[in-house]
Amino acid sequence: MKLKVNNVEFSYSSTPILKDIIMELVPSEMLGIVGPNGAGKSTLIKCIDTILKPRHGTILLDEEEILKMSKIKVAQKLGYVPQTTARVFPTTVFDTVLMGRRPHIGWRSNKVDVKKVVNVLRLMEIEDLAMREFNELSGGQQQKVFIARALAQEPDVLLLDEPTSNLDIQHQLEVMEIIRNLVETRSISAIMAVHDLNLASRYTDRVVIMKKGMIVDAGTPSNVLTPENIKSVYNVEAEVINSSGKNPYIIPVRSIRRNR
Amino acid sequence: MPTTESRAVYDTDQDYDAGEEYTRFIGRKIFFIFSLIILLMLLIAGAATLGPIDYSNTEVYSAILQKFFPDSFNESERTMRVVWDVRLTRILFSILAGMGLGISGAVMQVVLKNPLASPYTLGIASAAGFGAAIAIIAGIGFFGNYLVAGNAFIFALISSFVIIGIAKHKGATPEIMILTGIAIMYLFSALTIFIEYFADPDAVKEVVFWMVGSLARASWDNFWVLFIVLAICIPLLVWKSWDFNVMGAGDETAKSLGVNVDRIRTISMVISSLIVASIVAFTGTIGFIGLVAPHITRMIIGGDNRFVLVGSALLGGLLLASADIVAHYIVPGVIIPIGVMTAFMGVPLFFFLIMRRKREYW
């Protein structure tokens, strides 16, 4: 599954959020989107998943225009992992993951769907939580449930909106390793908005760095996560260790105050 | 050795199969639904024997069966009339009305993501009340014979179309729908008081009686009207219950799972308003069923709407029909208004369930 984003623009009423976004995702690739708050990372992910409709531009899935595809078909190809949200009414973990089968089934869920949900729960190692209430889980567990639901969709592309925010370091690494592992073993690809530059450097194949709705630079982590880019995008002075290697380490040093 | 023992415990954990447990949970939900059906049948059988005229159980059941097997039984014309046209109409009509109120409450709560949503909080009932009031006071309205009922129905629908119309322009978010509904409720309550203020006292009294809710207008004609509405609307809602489940996870998630959120929300609001309007037109305002029946159902079987909708309907029917029986017999010689009775019975039950709930939310 190849995904192409061509000249996408998006605005809320008259405030432009995304401007002229061009990017491409190849199969079995993990693409990180980094950038400061309000850069448009989540908006871009929602545009790709057709949750939001771009003003201009096209998004192509294997050369097919995504906005012209049926919603169900899009849902069969793209799995979305939102940031953690609480529900008003309770559901169990099992029912939450079973929702991921919605694009594939009608009114009834059958044995095959139940089996698939069980397999996904096992893969994510949360089978023992199956009958617990979703709202009672910890942030890390909820994040795993969301990933499980997206996997139950059997998508070609996973779209993740800051999957590691609110997680402790152990869960951050665990979630990233799970996603990395899925990308490598199941030939699906992933686009992930992420705040932590070191996680992006370590786990993604390519990084897109955004500022004010525009892509500033794109490429391998060592090409993109440079002191110059970090300075111009975040206004932060950073040291980069192992800058020529595959996974550079970024050490933020201090915030540069704007003089005006 | 203690290690082997803990090892054994660990092994049983490994054998745990979430799929089997899920199937067991589903079984429990189906059991709940069947229990409600059986309780409803018992209620019908029991209530049919109750009444001011003292018939024996044999006479009552013979009269019921005589309708289906006219040759095998020989009850008098009068017995037949009392059992079929007085007792059974009222029981069956109240069950249908309760079913409609229960399922529409459940749907409104889910699609508006608000546990307080019900036909009353959304102004549908007060609009119907206003429609009835102008019909009673001024004699203005639609449909000759069904003047009051027809007016109540039309105004109930007007209010829900205003909500939906505004939602179309500003987006069908739960907040917009609830706020519009509350504004409409105040508007129509004020309008009703306004015309009552200038009206003849006898007419005002009649309006108050209408508002309080009553099952006295149950008849076979009204029963069949309601039956047809429900026979069309309930399957439509149940058919969409999978989408309701997904919408509970949030609009964005639902969209990403292929659900057309705005369309489902609008359609299901239209359908449930139609149900409520057809009930309120005949009964006046009966509160509380639409609020408590879905909540009690969720407390018992959890939030899976494939079962919650059906469960809320059956429980709503059971609650309303039993409230009607209690309203007849709790004070000898006085029939307590059904709208008052449902609140008297529902509130303590509701408090009890809130107090003993274990989870943060049911």
PDB file of N, CA and C in Angstrom, chain A residues 143-175:
ATOM      1  N   GLN A 143      -3.962   2.892  25.625  1.00  0.00           N
ATOM      2  CA  GLN A 143      -3.263   3.085  24.357  1.00  0.00           C
ATOM      3  C   GLN A 143      -3.104   1.757  23.622  1.00  0.00           C
ATOM      4  N   LYS A 144      -2.786   0.717  24.397  1.00  0.00           N
ATOM      5  CA  LYS A 144      -2.655  -0.610  23.778  1.00  0.00           C
ATOM      6  C   LYS A 144      -3.991  -1.083  23.225  1.00  0.00           C
ATOM      7  N   VAL A 145      -5.075  -0.768  23.929  1.00  0.00           N
ATOM      8  CA  VAL A 145      -6.399  -1.176  23.442  1.00  0.00           C
ATOM      9  C   VAL A 145      -6.701  -0.477  22.119  1.00  0.00           C
ATOM     10  N   PHE A 146      -6.359   0.807  22.033  1.00  0.00           N
ATOM     11  CA  PHE A 146      -6.584   1.544  20.780  1.00  0.00           C
ATOM     12  C   PHE A 146      -5.778   0.951  19.632  1.00  0.00           C
ATOM     13  N   ILE A 147      -4.520   0.594  19.934  1.00  0.00           N
ATOM     14  CA  ILE A 147      -3.712  -0.019  18.877  1.00  0.00           C
ATOM     15  C   ILE A 147      -4.327  -1.360  18.477  1.00  0.00           C
ATOM     16  N   ALA A 148      -4.795  -2.101  19.499  1.00  0.00           N
ATOM     17  CA  ALA A 148      -5.430  -3.390  19.205  1.00  0.00           C
ATOM     18  C   ALA A 148      -6.654  -3.203  18.321  1.00  0.00           C
ATOM     19  N   ARG A 149      -7.440  -2.157  18.610  1.00  0.00           N
ATOM     20  CA  ARG A 149      -8.630  -1.922  17.798  1.00  0.00           C
ATOM     21  C   ARG A 149      -8.237  -1.617  16.348  1.00  0.00           C
ATOM     22  N   ALA A 150      -7.193  -0.772  16.193  1.00  0.00           N
ATOM     23  CA  ALA A 150      -6.739  -0.452  14.837  1.00  0.00           C
ATOM     24  C   ALA A 150      -6.234  -1.708  14.132  1.00  0.00           C
ATOM     25  N   LEU A 151      -5.585  -2.610  14.868  1.00  0.00           N
ATOM     26  CA  LEU A 151      -5.082  -3.835  14.240  1.00  0.00           C
ATOM     27  C   LEU A 151      -6.224  -4.766  13.856  1.00  0.00           C
ATOM     28  N   ALA A 152      -7.300  -4.762  14.677  1.00  0.00           N
ATOM     29  CA  ALA A 152      -8.453  -5.600  14.347  1.00  0.00           C
ATOM     30  C   ALA A 152      -9.085  -5.156  13.033  1.00  0.00           C
ATOM     31  N   GLN A 153      -8.860  -3.917  12.658  1.00  0.00           N
ATOM     32  CA  GLN A 153      -9.331  -3.416  11.358  1.00  0.00           C
ATOM     33  C   GLN A 153      -8.585  -4.073  10.205  1.00  0.00           C
ATOM     34  N   GLU A 154      -7.442  -4.685  10.499  1.00  0.00           N
ATOM     35  CA  GLU A 154      -6.553  -5.249   9.485  1.00  0.00           C
ATOM     36  C   GLU A 154      -6.217  -4.217   8.405  1.00  0.00           C
ATOM     37  N   PRO A 155      -5.690  -3.079   8.828  1.00  0.00           N
ATOM     38  CA  PRO A 155      -5.415  -2.015   7.859  1.00  0.00           C
ATOM     39  C   PRO A 155      -4.061  -2.208   7.191  1.00  0.00           C
ATOM     40  N   ASP A 156      -3.842  -1.458   6.121  1.00  0.00           N
ATOM     41  CA  ASP A 156      -2.529  -1.443   5.486  1.00  0.00           C
ATOM     42  C   ASP A 156      -1.645  -0.358   6.075  1.00  0.00           C
ATOM     43  N   VAL A 157      -2.306   0.700   6.552  1.00  0.00           N
ATOM     44  CA  VAL A 157      -1.550   1.807   7.134  1.00  0.00           C
ATOM     45  C   VAL A 157      -2.117   2.105   8.515  1.00  0.00           C
ATOM     46  N   LEU A 158      -1.231   2.251   9.489  1.00  0.00           N
ATOM     47  CA  LEU A 158      -1.644   2.683  10.825  1.00  0.00           C
ATOM     48  C   LEU A 158      -1.356   4.170  10.952  1.00  0.00           C
ATOM     49  N   LEU A 159      -2.350   4.936  11.437  1.00  0.00           N
ATOM     50  CA  LEU A 159      -2.144   6.358  11.675  1.00  0.00           C
ATOM     51  C   LEU A 159      -2.194   6.571  13.180  1.00  0.00           C
ATOM     52  N   LEU A 160      -1.111   7.058  13.753  1.00  0.00           N
ATOM     53  CA  LEU A 160      -1.067   7.172  15.208  1.00  0.00           C
ATOM     54  C   LEU A 160      -0.872   8.630  15.614  1.00  0.00           C
ATOM     55  N   ASP A 161      -1.782   9.104  16.472  1.00  0.00           N
ATOM     56  CA  ASP A 161      -1.716  10.489  16.918  1.00  0.00           C
ATOM     57  C   ASP A 161      -1.087  10.539  18.309  1.00  0.00           C
ATOM     58  N   GLU A 162       0.179  10.815  18.337  1.00  0.00           N
ATOM     59  CA  GLU A 162       0.926  10.881  19.596  1.00  0.00           C
ATOM     60  C   GLU A 162       0.625   9.705  20.517  1.00  0.00           C
ATOM     61  N   PRO A 163       0.998   8.520  20.087  1.00  0.00           N
ATOM     62  CA  PRO A 163       0.654   7.335  20.885  1.00  0.00           C
ATOM     63  C   PRO A 163       1.395   7.271  22.211  1.00  0.00           C
ATOM     64  N   THR A 164       2.439   8.043  22.377  1.00  0.00           N
ATOM     65  CA  THR A 164       3.217   7.918  23.620  1.00  0.00           C
ATOM     66  C   THR A 164       2.971   9.057  24.593  1.00  0.00           C
ATOM     67  N   SER A 165       2.102  10.031  24.216  1.00  0.00           N
ATOM     68  CA  SER A 165       1.843  11.105  25.183  1.00  0.00           C
ATOM     69  C   SER A 165       1.125  10.492  26.378  1.00  0.00           C
ATOM     70  N   ASN A 166       1.355  10.987  27.538  1.00  0.00           N
ATOM     71  CA  ASN A 166       0.773  10.475  28.797  1.00  0.00           C
ATOM     72  C   ASN A 166       1.317   9.125  29.245  1.00  0.00           C
ATOM     73  N   LEU A 167       2.338   8.600  28.594  1.00  0.00           N
ATOM     74  CA  LEU A 167       2.835   7.301  29.027  1.00  0.00           C
ATOM     75  C   LEU A 167       4.171   7.441  29.755  1.00  0.00           C
ATOM     76  N   ASP A 168       4.408   6.542  30.714  1.00  0.00           N
ATOM     77  CA  ASP A 168       5.723   6.535  31.363  1.00  0.00           C
ATOM     78  C   ASP A 168       6.747   5.930  30.401  1.00  0.00           C
ATOM     79  N   ILE A 169       8.035   6.034  30.743  1.00  0.00           N
ATOM     80  CA  ILE A 169       9.043   5.656  29.751  1.00  0.00           C
ATOM     81  C   ILE A 169       8.964   4.181  29.382  1.00  0.00           C
ATOM     82  N   GLN A 170       8.613   3.338  30.350  1.00  0.00           N
ATOM     83  CA  GLN A 170       8.535   1.920  30.009  1.00  0.00           C
ATOM     84  C   GLN A 170       7.442   1.680  28.963  1.00  0.00           C
ATOM     85  N   HIS A 171       6.273   2.305  29.196  1.00  0.00           N
ATOM     86  CA  HIS A 171       5.184   2.120  28.239  1.00  0.00           C
ATOM     87  C   HIS A 171       5.480   2.784  26.908  1.00  0.00           C
ATOM     88  N   GLN A 172       6.193   3.931  26.948  1.00  0.00           N
ATOM     89  CA  GLN A 172       6.575   4.574  25.685  1.00  0.00           C
ATOM     90  C   GLN A 172       7.373   3.613  24.826  1.00  0.00           C
ATOM     91  N   LEU A 173       8.397   3.013  25.444  1.00  0.00           N
ATOM     92  CA  LEU A 173       9.252   2.105  24.679  1.00  0.00           C
ATOM     93  C   LEU A 173       8.462   0.881  24.221  1.00  0.00           C
ATOM     94  N   GLU A 174       7.608   0.380  25.105  1.00  0.00           N
ATOM     95  CA  GLU A 174       6.840  -0.809  24.772  1.00  0.00           C
ATOM     96  C   GLU A 174       5.937  -0.550  23.562  1.00  0.00           C
ATOM     97  N   VAL A 175       5.219   0.579  23.604  1.00  0.00           N
ATOM     98  CA  VAL A 175       4.314   0.900  22.504  1.00  0.00           C
ATOM     99  C   VAL A 175       5.100   1.080  21.207  1.00  0.00           C
TER     100      VAL A 175
END
